[in-house]
Coordinates of C-alpha atoms in Angstrom, one line a residue:
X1 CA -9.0 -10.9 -4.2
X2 CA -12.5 -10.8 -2.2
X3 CA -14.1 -10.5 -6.2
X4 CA -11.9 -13.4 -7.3
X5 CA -13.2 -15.7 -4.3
X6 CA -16.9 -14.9 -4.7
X7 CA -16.4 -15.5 -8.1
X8 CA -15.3 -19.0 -7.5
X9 CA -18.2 -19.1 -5.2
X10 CA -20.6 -18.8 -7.3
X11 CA -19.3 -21.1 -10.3
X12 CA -19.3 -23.8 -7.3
X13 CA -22.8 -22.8 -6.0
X14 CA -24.0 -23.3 -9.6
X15 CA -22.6 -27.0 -10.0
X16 CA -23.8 -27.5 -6.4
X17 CA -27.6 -26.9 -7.5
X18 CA -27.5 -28.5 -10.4
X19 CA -26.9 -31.3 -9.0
X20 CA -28.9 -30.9 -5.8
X21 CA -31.8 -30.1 -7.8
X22 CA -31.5 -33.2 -10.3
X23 CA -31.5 -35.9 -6.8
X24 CA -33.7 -33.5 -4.3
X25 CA -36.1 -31.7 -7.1
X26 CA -36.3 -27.9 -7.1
X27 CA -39.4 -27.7 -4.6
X28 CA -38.2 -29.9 -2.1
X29 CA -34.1 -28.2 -2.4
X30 CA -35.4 -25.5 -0.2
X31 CA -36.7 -27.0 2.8
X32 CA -33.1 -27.6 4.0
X33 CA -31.3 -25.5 5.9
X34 CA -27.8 -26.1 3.9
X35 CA -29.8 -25.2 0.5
X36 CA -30.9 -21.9 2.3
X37 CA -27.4 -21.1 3.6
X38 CA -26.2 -21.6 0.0
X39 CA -28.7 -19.8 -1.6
X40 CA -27.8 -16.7 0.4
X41 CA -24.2 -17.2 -0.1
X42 CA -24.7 -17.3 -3.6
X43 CA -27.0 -14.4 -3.9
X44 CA -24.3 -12.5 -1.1
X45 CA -21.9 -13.5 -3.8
X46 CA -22.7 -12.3 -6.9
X47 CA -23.4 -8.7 -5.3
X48 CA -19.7 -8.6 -3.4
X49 CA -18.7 -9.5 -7.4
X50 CA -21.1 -6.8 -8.6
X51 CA -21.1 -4.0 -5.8
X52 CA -18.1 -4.5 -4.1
X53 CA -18.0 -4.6 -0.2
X54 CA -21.2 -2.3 0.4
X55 CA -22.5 -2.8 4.5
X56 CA -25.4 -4.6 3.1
X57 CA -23.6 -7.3 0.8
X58 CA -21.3 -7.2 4.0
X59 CA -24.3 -8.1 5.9
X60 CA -25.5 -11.0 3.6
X61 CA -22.0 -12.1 3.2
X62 CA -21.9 -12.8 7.3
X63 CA -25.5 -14.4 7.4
X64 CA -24.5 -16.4 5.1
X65 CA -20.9 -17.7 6.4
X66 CA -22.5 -18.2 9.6
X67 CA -25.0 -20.4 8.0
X68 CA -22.5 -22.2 6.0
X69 CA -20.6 -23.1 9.1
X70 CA -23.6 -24.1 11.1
X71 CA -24.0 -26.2 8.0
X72 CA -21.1 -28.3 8.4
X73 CA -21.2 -28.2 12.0
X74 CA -24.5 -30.2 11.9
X75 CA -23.4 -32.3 8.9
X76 CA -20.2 -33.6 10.4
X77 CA -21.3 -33.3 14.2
X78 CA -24.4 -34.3 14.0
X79 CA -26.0 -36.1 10.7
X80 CA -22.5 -38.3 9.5
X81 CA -22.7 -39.5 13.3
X82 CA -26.0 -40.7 13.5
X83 CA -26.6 -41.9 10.1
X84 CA -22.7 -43.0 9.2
X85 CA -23.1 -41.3 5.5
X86 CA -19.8 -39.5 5.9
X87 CA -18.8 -40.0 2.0
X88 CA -22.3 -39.2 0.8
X89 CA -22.5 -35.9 3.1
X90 CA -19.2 -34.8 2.7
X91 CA -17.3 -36.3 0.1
X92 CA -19.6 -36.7 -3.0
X93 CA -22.6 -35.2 -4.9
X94 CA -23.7 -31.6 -4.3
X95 CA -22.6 -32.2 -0.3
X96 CA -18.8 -32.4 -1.1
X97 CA -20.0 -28.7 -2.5
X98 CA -22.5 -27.2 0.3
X99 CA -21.4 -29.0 3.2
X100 CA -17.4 -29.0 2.7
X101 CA -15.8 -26.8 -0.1
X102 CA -18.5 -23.7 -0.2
X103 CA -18.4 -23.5 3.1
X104 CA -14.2 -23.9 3.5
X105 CA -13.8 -21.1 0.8
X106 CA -16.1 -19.2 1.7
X107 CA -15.0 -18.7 5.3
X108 CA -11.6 -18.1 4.2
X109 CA -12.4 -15.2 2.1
X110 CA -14.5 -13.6 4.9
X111 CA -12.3 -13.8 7.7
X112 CA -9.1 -13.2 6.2
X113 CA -10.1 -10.7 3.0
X114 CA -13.7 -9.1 3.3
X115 CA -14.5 -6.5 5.4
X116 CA -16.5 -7.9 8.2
X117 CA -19.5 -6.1 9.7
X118 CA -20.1 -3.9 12.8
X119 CA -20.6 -6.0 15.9
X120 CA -24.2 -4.8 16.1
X121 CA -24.9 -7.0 13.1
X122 CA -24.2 -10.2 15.0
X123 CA -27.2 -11.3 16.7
X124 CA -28.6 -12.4 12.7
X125 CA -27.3 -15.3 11.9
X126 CA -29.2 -16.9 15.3
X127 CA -32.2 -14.5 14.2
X128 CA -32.5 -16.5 11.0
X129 CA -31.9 -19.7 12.1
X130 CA -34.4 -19.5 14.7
X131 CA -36.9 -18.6 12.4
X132 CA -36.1 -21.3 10.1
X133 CA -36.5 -23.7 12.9
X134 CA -39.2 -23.1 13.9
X135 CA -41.3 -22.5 10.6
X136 CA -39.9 -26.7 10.4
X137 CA -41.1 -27.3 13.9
X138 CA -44.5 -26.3 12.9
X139 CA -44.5 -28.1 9.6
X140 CA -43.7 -31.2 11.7
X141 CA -46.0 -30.4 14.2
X142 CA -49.3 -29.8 12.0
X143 CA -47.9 -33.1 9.9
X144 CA -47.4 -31.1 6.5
X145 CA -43.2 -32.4 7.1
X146 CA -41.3 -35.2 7.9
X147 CA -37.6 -33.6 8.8
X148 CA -36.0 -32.6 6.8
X149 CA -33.6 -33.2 10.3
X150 CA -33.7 -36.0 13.1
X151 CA -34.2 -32.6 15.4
X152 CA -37.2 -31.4 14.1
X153 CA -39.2 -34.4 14.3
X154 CA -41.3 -33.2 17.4
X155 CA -43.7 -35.2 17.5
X156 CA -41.7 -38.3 18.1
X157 CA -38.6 -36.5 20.0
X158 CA -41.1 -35.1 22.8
X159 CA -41.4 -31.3 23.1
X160 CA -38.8 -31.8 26.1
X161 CA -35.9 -32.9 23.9
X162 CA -36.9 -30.9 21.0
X163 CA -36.6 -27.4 23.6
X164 CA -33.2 -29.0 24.3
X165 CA -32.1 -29.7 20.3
X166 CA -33.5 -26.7 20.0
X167 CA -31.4 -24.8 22.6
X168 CA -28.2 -26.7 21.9
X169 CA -28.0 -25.3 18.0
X170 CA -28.7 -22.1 18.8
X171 CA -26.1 -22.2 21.5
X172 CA -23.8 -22.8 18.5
X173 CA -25.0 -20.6 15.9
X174 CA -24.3 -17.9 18.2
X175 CA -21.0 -19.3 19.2
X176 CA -20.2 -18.9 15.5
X177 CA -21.9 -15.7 14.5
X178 CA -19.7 -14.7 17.5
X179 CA -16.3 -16.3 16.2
X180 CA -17.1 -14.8 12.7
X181 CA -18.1 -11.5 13.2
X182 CA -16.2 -10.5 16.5
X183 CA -13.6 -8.0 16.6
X184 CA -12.3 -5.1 18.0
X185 CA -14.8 -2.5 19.5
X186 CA -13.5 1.4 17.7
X187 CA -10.9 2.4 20.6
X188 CA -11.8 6.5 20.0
X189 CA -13.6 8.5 17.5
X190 CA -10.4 9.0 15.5
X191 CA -10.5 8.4 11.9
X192 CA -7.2 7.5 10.1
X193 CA -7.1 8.7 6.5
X194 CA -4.7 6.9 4.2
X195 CA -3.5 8.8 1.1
X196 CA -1.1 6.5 -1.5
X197 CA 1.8 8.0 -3.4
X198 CA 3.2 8.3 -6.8
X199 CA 1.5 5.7 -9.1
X200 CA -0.9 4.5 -6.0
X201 CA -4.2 3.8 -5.5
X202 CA -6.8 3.5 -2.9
X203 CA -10.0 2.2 -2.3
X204 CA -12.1 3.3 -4.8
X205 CA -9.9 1.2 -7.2
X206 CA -10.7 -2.3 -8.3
X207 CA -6.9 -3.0 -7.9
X208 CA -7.2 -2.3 -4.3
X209 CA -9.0 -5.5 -3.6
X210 CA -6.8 -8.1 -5.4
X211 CA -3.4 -6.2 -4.1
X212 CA -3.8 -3.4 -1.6
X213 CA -1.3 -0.6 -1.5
X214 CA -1.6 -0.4 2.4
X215 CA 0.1 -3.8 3.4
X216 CA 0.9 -5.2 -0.5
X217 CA 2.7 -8.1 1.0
X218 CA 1.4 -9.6 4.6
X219 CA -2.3 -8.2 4.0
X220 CA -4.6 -5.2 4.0
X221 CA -3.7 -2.6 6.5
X222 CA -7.0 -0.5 6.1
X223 CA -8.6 -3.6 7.0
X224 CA -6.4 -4.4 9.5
X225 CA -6.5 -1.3 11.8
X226 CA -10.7 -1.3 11.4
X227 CA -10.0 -5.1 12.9
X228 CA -8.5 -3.6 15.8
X229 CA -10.4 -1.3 16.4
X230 CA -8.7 2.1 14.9
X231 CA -11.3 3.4 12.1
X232 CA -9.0 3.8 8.8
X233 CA -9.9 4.5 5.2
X234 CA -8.0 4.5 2.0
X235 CA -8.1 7.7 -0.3
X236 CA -7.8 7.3 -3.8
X237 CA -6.0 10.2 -6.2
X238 CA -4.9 11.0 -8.8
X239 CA -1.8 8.8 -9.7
X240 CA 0.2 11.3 -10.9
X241 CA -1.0 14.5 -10.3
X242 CA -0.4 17.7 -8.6
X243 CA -0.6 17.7 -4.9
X244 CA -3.0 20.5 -5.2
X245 CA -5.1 18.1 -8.0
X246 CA -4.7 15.4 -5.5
X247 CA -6.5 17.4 -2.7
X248 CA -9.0 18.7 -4.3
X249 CA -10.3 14.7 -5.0
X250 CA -9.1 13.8 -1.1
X251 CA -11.0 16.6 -0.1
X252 CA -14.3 15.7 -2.4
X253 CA -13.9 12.2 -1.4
X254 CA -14.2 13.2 2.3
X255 CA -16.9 15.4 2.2
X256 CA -18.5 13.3 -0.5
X257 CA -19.0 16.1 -3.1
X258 CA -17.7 16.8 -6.7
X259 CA -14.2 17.4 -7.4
X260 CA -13.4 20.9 -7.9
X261 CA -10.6 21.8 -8.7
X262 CA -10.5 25.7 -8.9
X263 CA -11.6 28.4 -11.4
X264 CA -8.5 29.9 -11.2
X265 CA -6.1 26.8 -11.2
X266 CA -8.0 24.7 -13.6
X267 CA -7.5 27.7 -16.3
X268 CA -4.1 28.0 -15.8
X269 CA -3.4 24.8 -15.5
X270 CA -5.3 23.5 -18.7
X271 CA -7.7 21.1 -17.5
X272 CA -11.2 20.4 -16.6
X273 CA -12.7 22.3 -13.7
X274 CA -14.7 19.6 -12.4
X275 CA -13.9 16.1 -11.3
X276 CA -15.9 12.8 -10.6
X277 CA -18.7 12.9 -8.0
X278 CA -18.6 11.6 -4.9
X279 CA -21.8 12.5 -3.3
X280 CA -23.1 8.8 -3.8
X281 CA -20.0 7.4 -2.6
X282 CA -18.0 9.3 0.3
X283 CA -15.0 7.9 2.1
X284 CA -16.7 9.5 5.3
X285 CA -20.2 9.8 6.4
X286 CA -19.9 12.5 8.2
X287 CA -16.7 14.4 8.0
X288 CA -17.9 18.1 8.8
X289 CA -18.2 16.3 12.4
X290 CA -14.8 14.1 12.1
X291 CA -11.8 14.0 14.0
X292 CA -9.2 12.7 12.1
X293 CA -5.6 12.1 11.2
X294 CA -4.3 12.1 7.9
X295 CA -1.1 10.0 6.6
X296 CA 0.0 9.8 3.6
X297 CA 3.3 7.4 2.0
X298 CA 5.8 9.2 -0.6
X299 CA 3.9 11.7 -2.5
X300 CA 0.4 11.3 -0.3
X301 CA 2.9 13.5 2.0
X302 CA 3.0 16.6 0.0
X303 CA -0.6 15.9 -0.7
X304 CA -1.7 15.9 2.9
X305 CA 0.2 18.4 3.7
X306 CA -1.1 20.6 1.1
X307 CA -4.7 19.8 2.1
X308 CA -4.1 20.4 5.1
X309 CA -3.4 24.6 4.9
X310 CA -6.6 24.5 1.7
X311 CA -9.2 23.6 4.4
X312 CA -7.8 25.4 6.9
X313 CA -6.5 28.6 5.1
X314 CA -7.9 28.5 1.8
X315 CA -6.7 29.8 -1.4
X316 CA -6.1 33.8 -2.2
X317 CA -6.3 33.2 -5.6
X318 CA -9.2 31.3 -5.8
X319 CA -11.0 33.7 -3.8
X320 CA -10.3 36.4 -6.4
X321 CA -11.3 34.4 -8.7
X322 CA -14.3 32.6 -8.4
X323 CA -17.7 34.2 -7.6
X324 CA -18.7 33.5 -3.8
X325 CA -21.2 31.4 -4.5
X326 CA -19.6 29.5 -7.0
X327 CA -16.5 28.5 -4.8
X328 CA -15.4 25.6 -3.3
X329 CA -15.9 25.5 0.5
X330 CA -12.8 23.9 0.5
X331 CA -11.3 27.3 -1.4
X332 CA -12.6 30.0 1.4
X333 CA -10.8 28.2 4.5
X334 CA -11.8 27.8 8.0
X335 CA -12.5 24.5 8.3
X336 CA -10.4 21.4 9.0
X337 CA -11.0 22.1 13.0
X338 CA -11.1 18.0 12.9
X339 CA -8.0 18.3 11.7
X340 CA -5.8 15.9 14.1
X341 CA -2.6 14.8 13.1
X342 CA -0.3 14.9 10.1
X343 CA 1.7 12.0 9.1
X344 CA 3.9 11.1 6.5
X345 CA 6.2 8.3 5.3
X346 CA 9.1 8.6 3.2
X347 CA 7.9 11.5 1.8
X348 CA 9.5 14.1 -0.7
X349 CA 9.1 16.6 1.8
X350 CA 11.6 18.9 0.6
X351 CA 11.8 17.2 -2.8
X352 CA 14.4 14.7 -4.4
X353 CA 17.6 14.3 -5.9
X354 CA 16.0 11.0 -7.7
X355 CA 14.8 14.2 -10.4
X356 CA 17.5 17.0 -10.1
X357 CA 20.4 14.9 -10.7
X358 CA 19.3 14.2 -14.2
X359 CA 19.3 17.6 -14.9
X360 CA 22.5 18.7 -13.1
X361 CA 24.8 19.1 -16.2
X362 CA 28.1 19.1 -13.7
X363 CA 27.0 15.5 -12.3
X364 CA 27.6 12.4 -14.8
X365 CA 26.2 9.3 -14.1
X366 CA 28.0 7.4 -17.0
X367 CA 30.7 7.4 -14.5
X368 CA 29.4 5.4 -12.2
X369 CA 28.9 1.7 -11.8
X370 CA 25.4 0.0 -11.8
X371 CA 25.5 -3.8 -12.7
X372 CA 23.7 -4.5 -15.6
X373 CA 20.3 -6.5 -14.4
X374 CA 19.8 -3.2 -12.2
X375 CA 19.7 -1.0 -15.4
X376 CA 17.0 -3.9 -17.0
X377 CA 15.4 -3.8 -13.6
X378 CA 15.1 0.1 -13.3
X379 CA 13.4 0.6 -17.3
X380 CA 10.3 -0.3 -15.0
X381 CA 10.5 2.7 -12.8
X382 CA 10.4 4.6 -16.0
X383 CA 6.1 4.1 -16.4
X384 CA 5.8 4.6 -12.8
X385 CA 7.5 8.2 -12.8
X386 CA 6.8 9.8 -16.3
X387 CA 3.6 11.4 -16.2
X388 CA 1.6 10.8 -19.5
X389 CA 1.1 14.1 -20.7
X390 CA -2.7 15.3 -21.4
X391 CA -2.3 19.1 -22.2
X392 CA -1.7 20.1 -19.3
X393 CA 0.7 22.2 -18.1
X394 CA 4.1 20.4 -17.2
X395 CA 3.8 22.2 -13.7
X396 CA 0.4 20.3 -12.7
X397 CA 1.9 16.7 -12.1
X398 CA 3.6 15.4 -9.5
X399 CA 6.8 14.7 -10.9
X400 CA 6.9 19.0 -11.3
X401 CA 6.0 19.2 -7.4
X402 CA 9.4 16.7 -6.5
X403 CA 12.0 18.7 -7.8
X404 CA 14.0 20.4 -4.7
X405 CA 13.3 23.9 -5.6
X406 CA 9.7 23.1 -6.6
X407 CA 9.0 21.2 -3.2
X408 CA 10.5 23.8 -1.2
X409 CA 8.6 26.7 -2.8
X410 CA 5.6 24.9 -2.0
X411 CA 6.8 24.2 1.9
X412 CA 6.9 28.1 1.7
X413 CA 3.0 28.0 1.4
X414 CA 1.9 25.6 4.1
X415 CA 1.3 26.3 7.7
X416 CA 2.7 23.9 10.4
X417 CA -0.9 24.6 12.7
X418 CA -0.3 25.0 16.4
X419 CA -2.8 22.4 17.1
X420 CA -1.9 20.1 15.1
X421 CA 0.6 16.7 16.3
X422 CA 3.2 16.1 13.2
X423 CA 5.1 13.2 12.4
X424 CA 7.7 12.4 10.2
X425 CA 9.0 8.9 9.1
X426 CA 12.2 8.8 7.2
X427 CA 13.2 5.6 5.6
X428 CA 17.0 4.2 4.7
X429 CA 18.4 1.2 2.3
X430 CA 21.6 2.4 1.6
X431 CA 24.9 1.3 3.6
X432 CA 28.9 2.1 3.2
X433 CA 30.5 -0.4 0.6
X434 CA 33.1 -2.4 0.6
X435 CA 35.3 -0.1 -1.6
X436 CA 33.9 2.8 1.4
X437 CA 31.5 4.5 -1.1
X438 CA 27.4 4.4 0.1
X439 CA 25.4 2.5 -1.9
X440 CA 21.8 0.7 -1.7
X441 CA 21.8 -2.2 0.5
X442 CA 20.9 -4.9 -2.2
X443 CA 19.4 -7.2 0.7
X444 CA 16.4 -4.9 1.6
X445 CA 16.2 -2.0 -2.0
X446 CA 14.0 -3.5 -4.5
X447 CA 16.1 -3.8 -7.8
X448 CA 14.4 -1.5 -9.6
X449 CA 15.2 1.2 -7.4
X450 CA 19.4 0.2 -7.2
X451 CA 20.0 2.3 -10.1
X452 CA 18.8 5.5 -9.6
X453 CA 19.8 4.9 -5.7
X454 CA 23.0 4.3 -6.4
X455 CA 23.2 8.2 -8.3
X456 CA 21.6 9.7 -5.3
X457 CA 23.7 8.0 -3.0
X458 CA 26.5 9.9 -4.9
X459 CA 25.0 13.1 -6.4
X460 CA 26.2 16.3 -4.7
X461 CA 25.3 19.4 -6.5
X462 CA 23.3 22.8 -6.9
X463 CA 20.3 22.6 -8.1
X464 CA 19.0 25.1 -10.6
X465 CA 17.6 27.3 -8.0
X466 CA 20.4 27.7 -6.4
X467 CA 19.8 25.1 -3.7
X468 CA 23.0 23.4 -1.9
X469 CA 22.8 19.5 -2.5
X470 CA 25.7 18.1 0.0
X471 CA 27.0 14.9 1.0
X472 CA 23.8 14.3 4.0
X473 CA 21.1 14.0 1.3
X474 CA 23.4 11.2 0.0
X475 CA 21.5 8.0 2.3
X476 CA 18.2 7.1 0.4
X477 CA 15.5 4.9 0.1
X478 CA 15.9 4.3 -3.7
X479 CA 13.7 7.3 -4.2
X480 CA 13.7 9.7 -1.5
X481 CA 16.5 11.3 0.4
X482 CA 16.3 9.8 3.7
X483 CA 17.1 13.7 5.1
X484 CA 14.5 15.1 2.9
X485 CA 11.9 12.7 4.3
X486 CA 12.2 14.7 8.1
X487 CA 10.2 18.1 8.7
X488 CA 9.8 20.5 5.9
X489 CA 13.4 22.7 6.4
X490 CA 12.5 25.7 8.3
X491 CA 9.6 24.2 10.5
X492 CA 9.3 23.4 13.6
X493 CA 10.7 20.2 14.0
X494 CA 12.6 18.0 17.3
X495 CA 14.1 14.4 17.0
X496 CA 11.4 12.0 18.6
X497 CA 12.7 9.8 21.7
X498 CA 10.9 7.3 23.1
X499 CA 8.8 8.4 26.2
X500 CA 9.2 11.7 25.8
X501 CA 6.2 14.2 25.8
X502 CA 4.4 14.8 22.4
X503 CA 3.7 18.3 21.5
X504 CA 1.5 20.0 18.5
X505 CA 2.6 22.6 16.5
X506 CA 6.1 20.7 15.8
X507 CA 7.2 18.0 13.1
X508 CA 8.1 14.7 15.3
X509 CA 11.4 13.5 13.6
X510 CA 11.0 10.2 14.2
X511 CA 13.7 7.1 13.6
X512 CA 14.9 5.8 9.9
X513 CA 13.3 3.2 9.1
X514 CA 15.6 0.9 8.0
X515 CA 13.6 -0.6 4.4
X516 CA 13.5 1.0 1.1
X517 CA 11.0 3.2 -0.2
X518 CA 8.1 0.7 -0.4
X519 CA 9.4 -0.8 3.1
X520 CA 6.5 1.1 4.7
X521 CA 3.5 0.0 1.9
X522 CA 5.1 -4.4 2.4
X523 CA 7.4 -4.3 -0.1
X524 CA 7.2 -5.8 -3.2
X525 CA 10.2 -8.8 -3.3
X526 CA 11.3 -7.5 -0.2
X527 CA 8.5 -8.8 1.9
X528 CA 7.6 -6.4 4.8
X529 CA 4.7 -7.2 7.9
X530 CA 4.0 -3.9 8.3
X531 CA 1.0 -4.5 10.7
X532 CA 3.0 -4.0 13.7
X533 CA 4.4 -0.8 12.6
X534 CA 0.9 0.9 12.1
X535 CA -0.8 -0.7 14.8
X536 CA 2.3 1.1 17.2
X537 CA 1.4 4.4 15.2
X538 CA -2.6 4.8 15.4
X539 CA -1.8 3.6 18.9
X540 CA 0.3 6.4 19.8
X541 CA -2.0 9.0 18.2
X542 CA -4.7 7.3 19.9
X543 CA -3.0 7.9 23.6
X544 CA -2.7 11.4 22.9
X545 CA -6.2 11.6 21.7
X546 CA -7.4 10.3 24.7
X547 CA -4.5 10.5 27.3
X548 CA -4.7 8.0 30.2

């Protein structure tokens, strides 16, 4: 959305000038402050377009609002008072452009949408415009300017009232700069890592900007929680890969390196052995020196998770494998000490019944009901699960990794860590019918998720591996069994109560969440604020960090 704004931004700066330069000239344009504020916003522009939201185009971006606003402030404060021009300033030429709409838009999109800058950036804006005033004061002074403002005109203001005009604007431009640019000082060294689910993305996607996955509905969360003062980032992986695939890019996006993704599991698997480089583009600068916590919504739980015991433990496998100075650091273990918390939401933590039912030859679903716009509604799950097969091997994709038996052979391989806080967050949509059977809840499951929640919420069954599916991993979220969701079976795990003491080294249960399986991410038609939600969990994390 930030791209599509500054896009707009610029077409508008364009008919601005042309039309400021055809009644001002090009020479003269540029001895006004609102020209200079526009020229910078539509330089800033066009490299948020380009670049994204890099800290320097960030830095441009906030010069350059400020500016703007201290533009508008003066025209409609200041200049439409004293010379009673308020349609010429304001409401026609290239001033219903640089002094009203450019500024308006522009504002907006920096406030609300672009990642603002760290507070130590906001002594600029009053830098710049200090030095543009008094560049005019000397013009005026030595006689090479009239103007191009009443305040600048020293010679007949006095230098008494110019020291006060003088004062009194950069009273304001700091007033703004500090408006614009102020928020939330970091509350503790944590860093929140965000990793998306099945069919996600993250950050480092283009799709990220226009509709975030963190907070699709009421706003970004990742820049949200930065707002407030909780440092957050937003992996990006593979959509439907492998949790182990999946790591391997979290973990080379962390410690901005190449993807690796194993000697030995890359050769069985049937893919590449490298990635994409991150080395120019890390989601941390400094990670080896990070403390961190680590979340991750529907599949970004297994993938966590998984991460989690690589860094720490390493693989076996890989190890025999891969010549010692050929392997991953990520492979040999003994690192993660940063290593925080683990959190996840509505995860497949011990796998779902949304895939073994299907395959359960003793369950039929033609028996059972599902109104017809749900079964139109659901064909749109069916691009979102199916992985589209490149030659690998069926087991390296995530759908492999969600199967009951599958997820709890991988649980057998990952460590719950003694110093380590856990949390798990269930979520729930379905409720007793009328006619007494459980189904989804219509008024909070998204209808492409009624169908297959309506099987789960009957399936009972064995599943090939001989696990026992019975009547309590019935309640879903339309994707995930609400029960499979808590700690992974056979770890450490306590129902969370409110007030009660925290310990590591044992998975928090915490409360159902009553919302469907995107409930957590905003929802899509069932519009979620989830702001509050993850502002109460960094917070929490945060207290034990640094206990008062």
């Amino acid at each position: 959305m930030a791209r599509v704004l500054n896009f707009l931004i610029i077409i508008l700066e364009l008919i601005a000038f042309k039309k400021a330069f055809k009644w001002h000239g090009l020479k003269k344009n540029f001895i006004y402050y609102t020209q200079i504020s526009n020229l910078l916003t539509l330089v800033s522009s066009i490299l948020l377009v380009i670049f994204g939201g890099k800290e320097p185009v960030e830095v441009l971006r906030f010069i350059s609002v400020c500016m703007l606003i201290m533009t508008f402030f003066v025209t409609a404060c200041i200049l439409v008072p004293m010379s009673g021009m308020l349609k010429e300033l304001l409401f026609s030429g290239s001033g219903l452009f640089h002094h009203l709409l450019i500024p308006i838009i522009s504002t907006f999109s920096y406030m609300l949408i672009e990642k603002r800058v760290s507070l130590k950036w906001m002594w600029l804006p009053a830098t710049v415009t200090l030095a543009y005033g008094l560049v005019m004061l000397y013009f005026n002074y030595t006689k090479r300017l009239e103007g191009p403002y009443p305040f600048f005109l020293i010679r007949s203001n006095g230098v008494k009232m110019t020291v006060v005009w003088m004062t009194c604007l950069l009273l304001v431009v700091s007033a703004i700069s500090f408006a614009v640019g102020y928020h939330s000082p970091k509350k503790s060294d944590l860093k929140f890592i965000f990793v998306h689910g099945l069919s996600g993305w993250g950050s480092y996607d283009t799709q990220y900007e226009y509709f975030p996955y963190w907070g699709t509905s009421h706003g970004d969360i990742i820049r949200y929680l930065n707002e407030k003062g909780y440092e957050s980032y937003a992996a990006s992986v593979a959509p439907k890969g492998s949790a182990w695939d999946r790591a391997c890019e979290l973990y080379a996006q962390l410690t901005g390196t190449r993807v690796d993704y194993g000697k030995a599991h890359s050769e069985k698997a049937g893919h590449e052995r490298f990635g994409t480089d991150y080395s120019k583009q890390p989601l941390l600068n400094n990670f080896a020196d990070s403390r961190f916590v680590l979340i991750g919504h529907s599949f970004g739980g297994a993938t966590v998770r998984l991460f989690s015991e690589l860094i720490r433990n390493g693989s076996q496998e890989e190890i025999a494998a891969t010549d010692p100075d050929d392997l991953s650091d990520f492979f040999k273990g003994g690192g993660g000490d940063g290593l925080y918390a683990v959190v996840t939401l509505a995860a497949p933590t011990n796998g779902t019944t949304a895939y073994d039912l299907y395959e359960d030859e003793s369950f039929d679903v033609s028996e059972i009901y599902v109104p017809e716009e749900y079964i139109e509604k659901s064909k749109r799950m069916s691009g979102v699960s199916t992985p589209v097969y490149d030659g690998r091997q069926l087991w390296d994709y995530a759908a492999f990794d969600m199967h009951i038996d599958n997820a709890l052979a991988m649980n057998e391989t990952i460590t719950t860590f003694d110093d380590v806080y856990y949390f798990a967050y269930p979520c729930v949509s379905t409720k007793v019918g009328e006619n007494g059977l459980l189904e989804p809840d219509p008024e909070i499951t998204e209808g492409l998720f009624i169908k297959g929640s309506t099987y789960m919420s009957r399936y009972t069954g064995t599943t090939a591996g001989g696990f026992i599916v019975d009547e309590s991993w019935q309640p879903n979220d339309g994707l995930v069994n609400t029960v499979s969701a808590g700690a992974p079976i056979g770890a450490p795990s306590a129902e969370y109560k409110e007030g009660q003491t925290i310990n590591p080294g044992v998975w928090n249960l915490m409360p159902a969440t009553t919302g469907d399986h995107m409930s957590l991410q905003g929802g899509l038609t069932k519009r979620v604020n989830v702001k509050p939600f993850y502002l109460k969990l960094v917070k929490m994390i945060t207290r034990l960090f640094l206990p008062v």
